[in-house]
Amino acid sequence: MQPIRIDDPSDPRIAGYMNIRERDLAGRQGRFIAEGKVVLNVLFGARRFEPESVLLLENRFAGMADTLSLAPADLPVYVASSEVLDAIAGFHMHRGVLAIGRKRPADTVEALLDALPPRALLAVLVGISNHDNMGAIFRNAAAFGADAVLLDETCCDPLYRKAIRVSVGAALKVPFAIGAGAGMLLESLAARGFEQIALSPSGASEITDLARADRLALYLGTEGEGLPGTLLNRLKTVRIAMAEGFDSLNVAAASAIALHHFSDKVCPAG
Amino acid sequence: MQPIRIDDPSDPRIAGYMNIRERDLAGRQGRFIAEGKVVLNVLFGARRFEPESVLLLENRFAGMADTLSLAPADLPVYVASSEVLDAIAGFHMHRGVLAIGRKRPADTVEALLDALPPRALLAVLVGISNHDNMGAIFRNAAAFGADAVLLDETCCDPLYRKAIRVSVGAALKVPFAIGAGAGMLLESLAARGFEQIALSPSGASEITDLARADRLALYLGTEGEGLPGTLLNRLKTVRIAMAEGFDSLNVAAASAIALHHFSDKVCPAG
């Protein structure tokens, strides 16, 4: 693989990397920025995404040989000096390992659910708007073997640069689909025999008292407001016991505890 | 409480708030910046800290009446317009609720340990250098009733502005002490009858198989390198089971699972 040297920050071949900090917030027609060696390894092995190009700090090229050997042989790999790379990205890139990925056509919620095995663990995210939390939840989903993540349309994008980075690539690994609203997700899951449980500080039972259904969907809501009451009324609710006088747990921390508890390792098939 | 209006960003009365983003990284002679209403509530109730002053966006003053009623009556409360506040802080403060706190003389590790009850749960942090992780671990420690946190000297400062914010004030609530090194902490804990357990991906037993000793210290290490081998050799090691092919858990997520498991709610006294 021969690197292609970029000396002009306005070179059209690297236009997709221009000012990535601001552009992350806008739509990018199915494209996303992947960052760091570990994430690129996941991208090159992902079924649902394909790499479009790579942009490296020139002194990182040699150390990336193993990672790049996983990529298609005709993938363009651009290299640039630190000054040029910073001018392209719009801020100081101390790691200097970037790629642009492209989504293949996304699965619908129904198609994703229909492809699941008889025993499956899902996270269902409602209104998760913070990219750190989104990335951390995907990382926990991968760590504890969740089969997929469903999102309502008020969630932020798991393919935002920071969410992918915080997920350590898990956002490219764990299948996900976006439904119109939580009510529609609930109907689709009910039709396929999922037990549906919502995590809530006021949940009716303790999570550690619960056995795992073969098909289980775990709802997680926003930290401030939690899941809407209309949704909680239609779901079985569970809580994570906390110390007196403190009922505040970050949603990513809650997802770690709950997905760990319901993982096959802790709650194996009966 | 009469607010004191500040119109000049270089007013010496608010010098402690100047350019807080940069100054956070430097020493501040036992002072720290607390941010947000929830954190100020904790600060005003904390035994080990005292507030020195408050600086508010002028339109936040009325809504802060309940919080300010918890503060000493002679505490100076400064208010400023959005433009002046941004010029003071050095960046845009969209929340506009700040205070400077001062530490009272810190406990030594020995004094903190000697004040603990016969049954106690501790987190022991070694080399935690990321302020988000530090704040999240303190938040989990508070949520699951840990009695204290011990840190080795290579950890970052729990009273850094961002760590306090991410902890939602728990860094001001959960007692902590900083020891010279992990070896010294281990000796001090052993002398006081603590069972000492290290979380490690290669741990000898599953955490869910472990009962809780009355006095338990749980070691957490850096995410990249983990705890040093010399330390792991002297401790009982436990792992958190993960899915095949994925052995990467964020240290804050690991702390949530482990502290929840060992909390009095999940592992009550026998």
Coordinates of C-alpha atoms in Angstrom, one line a residue:
Chain A
M1 CA 0.0 0.0 0.0
Q2 CA 1.6 3.2 -1.2
P3 CA 0.7 6.3 0.9
I4 CA -0.4 9.4 -1.0
R5 CA 1.2 12.6 0.3
I6 CA -1.0 15.6 0.9
D7 CA 0.7 19.0 1.2
D8 CA -2.2 21.3 0.5
P9 CA -5.0 21.3 3.2
S10 CA -7.5 22.3 0.5
D11 CA -6.7 19.3 -1.7
P12 CA -10.1 18.0 -2.8
R13 CA -9.1 14.4 -2.1
I14 CA -9.2 15.0 1.6
A15 CA -12.2 17.4 1.6
G16 CA -14.2 14.9 3.8
Y17 CA -11.8 15.5 6.7
M18 CA -12.1 19.4 6.6
N19 CA -13.1 20.9 9.9
I20 CA -14.4 17.6 11.3
R21 CA -15.2 19.1 14.7
E22 CA -17.9 21.3 13.3
R23 CA -19.0 19.0 10.5
D24 CA -19.7 16.2 12.8
L25 CA -22.8 18.0 13.9
A26 CA -24.2 18.2 10.3
G27 CA -25.5 15.4 8.2
R28 CA -22.9 13.7 6.0
Q29 CA -24.9 11.5 3.7
G30 CA -24.1 8.3 5.4
R31 CA -20.5 9.0 6.1
F32 CA -18.7 9.1 9.4
I33 CA -15.3 9.8 10.8
A34 CA -13.4 6.9 12.6
E35 CA -10.5 7.8 14.8
G36 CA -7.6 5.8 16.2
K37 CA -6.0 2.4 15.4
V38 CA -8.4 0.3 17.5
V39 CA -11.5 1.8 15.8
L40 CA -9.9 1.4 12.3
N41 CA -9.3 -2.3 13.0
V42 CA -13.1 -2.6 13.8
L43 CA -14.1 -0.6 10.7
F44 CA -12.0 -2.7 8.3
G45 CA -13.7 -5.8 9.7
A46 CA -17.3 -4.5 9.8
R47 CA -19.9 -6.0 7.6
R48 CA -22.3 -3.0 7.7
F49 CA -19.7 -0.3 6.9
E50 CA -17.0 0.2 4.3
P51 CA -13.9 2.4 4.5
E52 CA -13.6 5.2 1.9
S53 CA -10.2 6.6 2.7
V54 CA -7.6 6.9 5.5
L55 CA -5.7 10.0 6.6
L56 CA -2.6 9.6 8.8
L57 CA 0.0 11.7 10.4
E58 CA 3.0 10.8 8.2
N59 CA 5.0 9.4 11.1
R60 CA 2.2 7.0 12.0
F61 CA 2.2 5.2 8.6
A62 CA 4.8 2.6 9.5
G63 CA 3.2 1.6 12.7
M64 CA -0.2 1.1 11.0
A65 CA 1.0 -1.7 8.7
D66 CA -0.9 -4.4 10.5
T67 CA -4.1 -2.4 10.6
L68 CA -3.9 -1.4 7.0
S69 CA -3.3 -5.0 5.9
L70 CA -7.0 -5.6 6.9
A71 CA -8.2 -2.9 4.5
P72 CA -9.1 -3.3 0.9
A73 CA -5.9 -3.1 -1.2
D74 CA -7.2 -0.2 -3.3
L75 CA -8.2 2.0 -0.3
P76 CA -6.6 5.4 -0.6
V77 CA -4.3 6.1 2.3
Y78 CA -3.3 9.8 2.6
V79 CA -0.5 11.0 4.8
A80 CA 0.3 14.6 5.9
S81 CA 2.6 16.5 8.2
S82 CA 1.4 17.6 11.6
E83 CA 0.9 21.2 10.4
V84 CA -1.1 20.1 7.3
L85 CA -3.2 17.6 9.3
D86 CA -4.1 20.2 11.9
A87 CA -5.0 22.7 9.2
I88 CA -7.3 20.0 7.6
A89 CA -9.0 18.9 10.8
G90 CA -9.3 22.4 12.2
F91 CA -7.8 21.5 15.6
H92 CA -4.7 19.8 16.9
M93 CA -4.8 16.0 16.2
H94 CA -2.3 14.5 18.5
R95 CA -3.1 10.9 17.5
G96 CA -3.3 11.5 13.8
V97 CA -5.2 8.4 12.7
L98 CA -8.4 9.0 10.8
A99 CA -10.6 7.3 8.3
I100 CA -13.9 8.1 6.6
G101 CA -16.4 5.2 6.6
R102 CA -19.6 4.8 4.7
K103 CA -22.8 3.1 5.9
R104 CA -24.3 0.4 3.7
P105 CA -28.1 0.7 3.6
A106 CA -29.3 0.6 7.2
D107 CA -31.4 -2.3 8.5
T108 CA -35.0 -1.4 9.5
V109 CA -36.0 -2.3 13.1
E110 CA -38.1 -5.2 11.8
A111 CA -35.3 -6.6 9.6
L112 CA -32.9 -6.4 12.4
L113 CA -35.3 -8.1 14.9
D114 CA -36.2 -10.8 12.4
A115 CA -32.5 -11.7 12.0
L116 CA -32.0 -12.3 15.7
P117 CA -31.5 -15.8 17.3
P118 CA -34.2 -17.2 19.6
R119 CA -32.2 -16.1 22.6
A120 CA -31.3 -12.4 22.4
L121 CA -30.4 -9.4 24.6
L122 CA -31.2 -5.9 23.3
A123 CA -30.7 -2.4 24.7
V124 CA -33.4 0.0 23.7
L125 CA -32.3 3.7 24.0
V126 CA -34.9 6.5 24.4
G127 CA -33.7 10.1 24.2
I128 CA -30.0 9.5 24.9
S129 CA -28.6 12.8 23.7
N130 CA -25.1 12.8 25.0
H131 CA -22.4 11.3 22.8
D132 CA -20.2 10.2 25.7
N133 CA -23.1 8.2 27.1
M134 CA -24.0 6.8 23.7
G135 CA -20.5 5.6 23.1
A136 CA -20.2 4.2 26.6
I137 CA -23.5 2.3 26.2
F138 CA -22.4 0.7 23.0
R139 CA -19.1 -0.3 24.6
N140 CA -20.9 -2.0 27.4
A141 CA -23.3 -3.6 24.9
A142 CA -20.3 -5.2 23.1
A143 CA -18.6 -6.1 26.4
F144 CA -21.7 -8.0 27.6
G145 CA -22.7 -9.6 24.4
A146 CA -25.9 -7.7 23.6
D147 CA -27.1 -8.7 20.2
A148 CA -28.3 -5.3 19.1
V149 CA -29.2 -1.8 20.1
L150 CA -32.5 -0.1 19.2
L151 CA -32.8 3.7 19.3
D152 CA -35.8 6.0 19.1
E153 CA -35.5 9.0 16.8
T154 CA -34.7 11.4 19.7
C155 CA -31.4 9.7 20.4
C156 CA -28.1 11.3 19.1
D157 CA -26.1 9.6 16.4
P158 CA -24.0 6.6 17.5
L159 CA -21.8 7.3 14.4
Y160 CA -20.8 10.8 15.6
R161 CA -17.0 10.9 15.8
K162 CA -16.9 11.2 19.6
A163 CA -19.5 8.4 20.2
I164 CA -17.5 6.0 18.0
R165 CA -14.3 6.9 19.8
V166 CA -15.8 6.5 23.3
S167 CA -17.3 3.2 22.2
V168 CA -13.8 2.0 21.2
G169 CA -15.3 0.9 17.9
A170 CA -18.3 -0.9 19.4
A171 CA -20.7 1.5 17.6
L172 CA -19.4 -0.1 14.4
K173 CA -19.7 -3.6 15.8
V174 CA -23.0 -4.0 17.6
P175 CA -25.9 -3.9 15.1
F176 CA -28.3 -1.1 15.6
A177 CA -31.5 0.3 14.1
I178 CA -33.5 3.5 14.6
G179 CA -37.2 3.4 15.1
A180 CA -39.7 6.3 14.9
G181 CA -40.6 6.3 18.5
A182 CA -40.5 4.2 21.7
G183 CA -44.1 3.1 21.2
M184 CA -43.4 1.6 17.8
L185 CA -40.3 -0.2 19.2
L186 CA -42.4 -1.6 22.0
E187 CA -45.0 -3.0 19.5
S188 CA -42.3 -4.6 17.3
L189 CA -40.6 -6.2 20.3
A190 CA -43.9 -7.5 21.8
A191 CA -44.8 -9.1 18.4
R192 CA -41.6 -11.1 18.6
G193 CA -41.9 -12.4 22.1
F194 CA -39.5 -10.1 23.9
E195 CA -39.8 -9.5 27.6
Q196 CA -39.5 -5.7 28.0
I197 CA -37.9 -4.2 31.1
A198 CA -37.3 -0.5 31.8
L199 CA -34.5 0.7 34.2
S200 CA -35.9 3.4 36.5
P201 CA -34.9 4.7 39.9
S202 CA -38.5 4.0 41.0
G203 CA -38.6 0.5 39.4
A204 CA -40.8 -2.1 41.0
S205 CA -38.2 -4.8 41.6
E206 CA -34.5 -5.0 42.2
I207 CA -32.5 -5.9 39.1
T208 CA -30.5 -8.6 41.0
D209 CA -33.7 -10.4 41.8
L210 CA -34.6 -10.9 38.2
A211 CA -33.9 -13.9 36.0
R212 CA -33.2 -13.5 32.4
A213 CA -35.9 -14.2 29.8
D214 CA -34.5 -15.8 26.6
R215 CA -35.6 -12.7 24.6
L216 CA -35.0 -9.6 26.7
A217 CA -35.1 -5.9 25.8
L218 CA -33.8 -3.5 28.3
Y219 CA -34.9 0.2 28.0
L220 CA -32.6 3.0 29.1
G221 CA -33.8 6.6 29.2
T222 CA -32.2 10.0 29.5
E223 CA -30.4 10.9 32.7
G224 CA -32.3 14.0 33.6
E225 CA -35.9 13.0 32.9
G226 CA -35.7 9.3 32.7
L227 CA -38.1 7.3 30.6
P228 CA -41.5 8.9 30.0
G229 CA -44.3 7.8 32.3
T230 CA -46.5 6.7 29.4
L231 CA -43.8 4.2 28.5
L232 CA -43.0 3.1 32.1
N233 CA -46.7 2.2 32.5
R234 CA -46.5 -0.3 29.7
L235 CA -43.2 -2.0 30.8
K236 CA -42.0 -4.1 33.7
T237 CA -39.8 -1.7 35.7
V238 CA -36.6 -2.5 37.6
R239 CA -34.3 -0.4 39.8
I240 CA -30.6 -0.6 40.8
A241 CA -30.4 -0.3 44.6
M242 CA -28.4 2.7 45.7
A243 CA -27.2 4.2 49.0
E244 CA -29.7 6.3 51.0
G245 CA -29.9 9.9 50.0
F246 CA -28.2 9.3 46.6
D247 CA -30.4 8.2 43.7
S248 CA -28.3 9.4 40.8
L249 CA -26.5 7.0 38.5
N250 CA -25.1 7.9 35.1
V251 CA -27.1 6.1 32.4
A252 CA -23.9 4.5 31.0
A253 CA -23.0 3.2 34.5
A254 CA -26.6 1.9 34.8
S255 CA -26.3 0.1 31.4
A256 CA -23.0 -1.5 32.6
I257 CA -24.7 -3.0 35.7
A258 CA -27.8 -4.1 33.9
L259 CA -26.2 -5.6 30.8
H260 CA -23.6 -7.4 32.9
H261 CA -26.4 -8.8 35.1
F262 CA -28.4 -10.0 32.1
S263 CA -25.4 -11.3 30.1
D264 CA -25.1 -15.0 29.3
K265 CA -22.1 -15.2 31.6
V266 CA -24.1 -14.1 34.7
C267 CA -27.6 -15.3 33.7
P268 CA -26.9 -18.3 31.4
A269 CA -29.7 -20.0 29.4
G270 CA -31.7 -22.4 31.7
Chain B
M1 CA -28.2 37.8 50.7
Q2 CA -27.3 40.9 48.5
P3 CA -25.6 40.1 45.3
I4 CA -22.5 42.1 44.4
R5 CA -22.4 43.3 40.8
I6 CA -19.2 42.9 38.8
D7 CA -18.9 44.9 35.7
D8 CA -15.1 44.8 35.2
P9 CA -13.7 41.3 34.3
S10 CA -10.4 42.3 35.9
D11 CA -12.0 43.2 39.3
P12 CA -9.7 41.7 41.9
R13 CA -12.6 40.3 43.9
I14 CA -13.2 37.7 41.2
A15 CA -9.6 37.0 40.3
G16 CA -10.0 33.4 41.4
Y17 CA -12.4 32.8 38.5
M18 CA -10.1 34.1 35.8
N19 CA -9.4 31.8 32.9
I20 CA -10.5 28.7 34.8
R21 CA -10.0 26.4 32.0
E22 CA -6.3 26.8 32.0
R23 CA -5.8 27.5 35.6
D24 CA -7.5 24.2 36.6
L25 CA -4.3 22.4 35.5
A26 CA -2.1 24.4 37.9
G27 CA -2.0 24.3 41.6
R28 CA -4.4 26.6 43.4
Q29 CA -3.3 26.3 47.0
G30 CA -6.1 24.1 48.2
R31 CA -8.8 25.9 46.2
F32 CA -11.1 24.4 43.6
I33 CA -13.9 25.5 41.3
A34 CA -17.4 24.0 41.8
E35 CA -19.9 24.4 39.0
G36 CA -23.7 24.0 38.8
K37 CA -26.5 24.1 41.3
V38 CA -26.4 20.5 42.3
V39 CA -22.6 20.7 43.1
L40 CA -23.1 24.0 45.0
N41 CA -25.7 22.3 47.2
V42 CA -23.2 19.6 48.0
L43 CA -20.4 22.1 48.7
F44 CA -22.5 24.1 51.1
G45 CA -23.2 20.9 53.1
A46 CA -19.7 19.5 53.0
R47 CA -17.8 19.1 56.2
R48 CA -14.3 19.0 54.6
F49 CA -14.7 22.1 52.4
E50 CA -15.8 25.6 52.8
P51 CA -17.1 28.0 50.2
E52 CA -15.1 31.2 49.6
S53 CA -17.3 33.0 47.1
V54 CA -20.0 32.4 44.4
L55 CA -20.2 33.9 40.9
L56 CA -23.5 33.8 39.0
L57 CA -24.8 34.8 35.7
E58 CA -27.1 37.7 36.8
N59 CA -30.3 36.0 35.6
R60 CA -29.6 32.9 37.6
F61 CA -29.6 34.7 41.0
A62 CA -33.3 34.5 41.7
G63 CA -33.4 30.7 40.9
M64 CA -30.6 30.0 43.2
A65 CA -32.3 31.3 46.4
D66 CA -32.9 27.8 47.9
T67 CA -29.3 26.8 47.2
L68 CA -27.8 30.1 48.6
S69 CA -29.9 29.7 51.8
L70 CA -27.6 26.7 52.6
A71 CA -24.5 28.9 52.4
P72 CA -23.0 31.0 55.2
A73 CA -24.8 34.3 55.4
D74 CA -21.6 36.3 54.9
L75 CA -20.5 34.5 51.7
P76 CA -19.9 37.0 48.9
V77 CA -22.2 36.3 46.0
Y78 CA -21.0 38.0 42.8
V79 CA -23.2 38.5 39.7
A80 CA -22.2 39.5 36.2
S81 CA -23.7 39.8 32.8
S82 CA -23.1 37.0 30.3
E83 CA -20.4 39.1 28.4
V84 CA -18.6 39.9 31.6
L85 CA -18.8 36.3 32.9
D86 CA -17.5 34.9 29.6
A87 CA -14.6 37.4 29.8
I88 CA -13.8 36.3 33.3
A89 CA -14.0 32.5 32.7
G90 CA -12.2 32.7 29.3
F91 CA -14.9 30.7 27.5
H92 CA -18.7 30.7 27.1
M93 CA -20.3 29.7 30.4
H94 CA -23.8 28.6 29.4
R95 CA -24.8 27.6 32.8
G96 CA -23.3 30.5 34.8
V97 CA -23.2 29.0 38.3
L98 CA -19.7 28.9 39.9
A99 CA -18.2 28.9 43.3
I100 CA -14.7 28.7 44.7
G101 CA -14.3 26.2 47.5
R102 CA -11.3 25.8 49.9
K103 CA -10.1 22.5 51.4
R104 CA -9.8 22.2 55.1
P105 CA -6.5 20.4 56.1
A106 CA -6.6 17.0 54.3
D107 CA -6.9 13.7 56.2
T108 CA -3.9 11.4 56.0
V109 CA -4.6 7.9 54.8
E110 CA -4.1 6.6 58.4
A111 CA -6.4 9.1 60.0
L112 CA -9.1 8.4 57.4
L113 CA -8.8 4.7 57.8
D114 CA -8.8 4.9 61.6
A115 CA -12.1 6.8 61.5
L116 CA -13.9 4.1 59.5
P117 CA -16.6 1.9 61.0
P118 CA -15.9 -1.9 61.5
R119 CA -17.7 -2.6 58.3
A120 CA -16.5 -0.5 55.4
L121 CA -16.2 -0.5 51.6
L122 CA -13.3 1.4 49.9
A123 CA -12.2 2.1 46.4
V124 CA -8.5 2.3 45.9
L125 CA -7.4 4.1 42.7
V126 CA -4.0 3.5 41.1
G127 CA -2.9 5.7 38.2
I128 CA -6.4 6.9 37.2
S129 CA -5.4 9.9 35.1
N130 CA -8.6 10.8 33.2
H131 CA -10.8 13.4 34.9
D132 CA -14.0 11.9 33.4
N133 CA -13.2 8.5 34.8
M134 CA -12.2 10.0 38.2
G135 CA -15.5 11.9 38.5
A136 CA -17.5 8.9 37.3
I137 CA -15.8 6.6 39.9
F138 CA -16.6 9.1 42.7
R139 CA -20.2 9.2 41.5
N140 CA -20.5 5.4 41.6
A141 CA -18.8 5.4 45.0
A142 CA -21.5 7.7 46.4
A143 CA -24.3 5.8 44.7
F144 CA -23.2 2.5 46.2
G145 CA -22.3 3.7 49.6
A146 CA -18.5 3.4 49.6
D147 CA -17.1 4.8 52.8
A148 CA -14.0 6.4 51.2
V149 CA -11.7 6.5 48.2
L150 CA -7.9 6.1 48.5
L151 CA -5.7 7.4 45.7
D152 CA -2.0 6.8 44.9
E153 CA 0.0 9.8 44.0
T154 CA -0.1 9.1 40.3
C155 CA -3.9 9.7 40.1
C156 CA -5.3 13.0 38.8
D157 CA -7.0 15.4 41.2
P158 CA -10.6 14.6 42.1
L159 CA -11.1 18.3 42.8
Y160 CA -10.3 19.4 39.2
R161 CA -13.3 21.3 37.9
K162 CA -14.4 18.7 35.4
A163 CA -14.0 15.8 37.8
I164 CA -16.2 17.5 40.4
R165 CA -18.8 18.2 37.7
V166 CA -18.8 14.7 36.3
S167 CA -19.1 13.3 39.9
V168 CA -22.2 15.5 40.3
G169 CA -20.6 16.7 43.6
A170 CA -19.7 13.3 44.9
A171 CA -16.0 14.3 44.9
L172 CA -16.9 16.7 47.6
K173 CA -19.0 14.2 49.5
V174 CA -17.1 10.9 49.6
P175 CA -14.0 11.2 51.9
F176 CA -10.7 10.6 50.2
A177 CA -7.0 10.6 51.0
I178 CA -3.9 10.4 48.8
G179 CA -1.1 8.0 49.7
A180 CA 2.4 8.0 48.4
G181 CA 2.1 4.7 46.5
A182 CA 0.0 1.6 46.2
G183 CA 2.4 -0.4 48.3
M184 CA 2.0 2.0 51.2
L185 CA -1.8 1.8 50.8
L186 CA -1.7 -1.9 50.8
E187 CA 0.3 -2.0 54.1
S188 CA -2.0 0.5 55.8
L189 CA -5.1 -1.5 54.7
A190 CA -3.6 -4.9 55.7
A191 CA -2.8 -3.5 59.2
R192 CA -6.5 -2.6 59.6
G193 CA -7.9 -6.0 58.6
F194 CA -9.1 -5.1 55.1
E195 CA -9.6 -7.8 52.5
Q196 CA -8.0 -6.4 49.4
I197 CA -9.3 -7.3 46.0
A198 CA -8.0 -6.1 42.6
L199 CA -10.2 -5.9 39.5
S200 CA -8.3 -7.2 36.5
P201 CA -9.4 -8.7 33.1
S202 CA -7.2 -11.7 34.0
G203 CA -8.6 -12.0 37.6
A204 CA -8.6 -15.4 39.2
S205 CA -12.4 -15.5 40.1
E206 CA -15.6 -14.0 38.9
I207 CA -16.8 -11.1 40.8
T208 CA -20.3 -12.4 41.1
D209 CA -19.0 -15.5 42.9
L210 CA -17.5 -13.4 45.7
A211 CA -19.1 -12.6 49.0
R212 CA -18.4 -9.4 50.7
A213 CA -15.9 -9.2 53.6
D214 CA -16.9 -6.7 56.3
R215 CA -13.9 -4.6 55.5
L216 CA -13.2 -4.6 51.8
A217 CA -10.9 -2.5 49.6
L218 CA -11.4 -2.7 45.9
Y219 CA -8.4 -1.7 43.7
L220 CA -9.0 -0.1 40.3
G221 CA -6.2 0.6 37.8
T222 CA -5.7 2.6 34.6
E223 CA -7.5 1.5 31.6
G224 CA -4.6 1.0 29.2
E225 CA -2.1 -0.8 31.4
G226 CA -4.3 -2.0 34.3
L227 CA -2.8 -2.5 37.7
P228 CA 1.0 -3.2 37.9
G229 CA 1.9 -6.9 38.1
T230 CA 3.9 -6.4 41.3
L231 CA 0.6 -5.2 42.9
L232 CA -1.6 -7.9 41.4
N233 CA 0.8 -10.5 42.9
R234 CA 0.0 -9.3 46.4
L235 CA -3.8 -9.1 46.0
K236 CA -6.7 -11.4 45.4
T237 CA -7.8 -10.8 41.8
V238 CA -11.3 -10.8 40.4
R239 CA -12.6 -10.4 36.8
I240 CA -15.8 -9.2 35.3
A241 CA -17.0 -11.8 32.8
M242 CA -17.3 -10.4 29.2
A243 CA -18.4 -11.6 25.8
E244 CA -15.8 -13.7 23.8
G245 CA -13.5 -11.5 21.8
F246 CA -14.1 -8.4 23.8
D247 CA -12.2 -7.8 27.0
S248 CA -12.3 -4.0 27.2
L249 CA -14.4 -2.3 29.8
N250 CA -14.1 1.3 30.8
V251 CA -12.7 1.6 34.4
A252 CA -15.7 3.7 35.5
A253 CA -18.1 1.1 34.1
A254 CA -16.1 -1.6 35.9
S255 CA -16.3 0.4 39.1
A256 CA -20.1 0.6 38.8
I257 CA -20.5 -3.1 38.4
A258 CA -18.0 -3.9 41.2
L259 CA -19.2 -1.3 43.8
H260 CA -22.8 -2.3 43.1
H261 CA -22.0 -5.9 43.7
F262 CA -20.2 -5.3 47.0
S263 CA -22.7 -2.6 48.2
D264 CA -24.7 -3.3 51.4
K265 CA -27.8 -3.5 49.2
V266 CA -26.6 -6.4 47.2
C267 CA -24.1 -8.0 49.7
P268 CA -25.6 -7.2 53.1
A269 CA -23.8 -7.9 56.4
G270 CA -24.1 -11.6 57.4

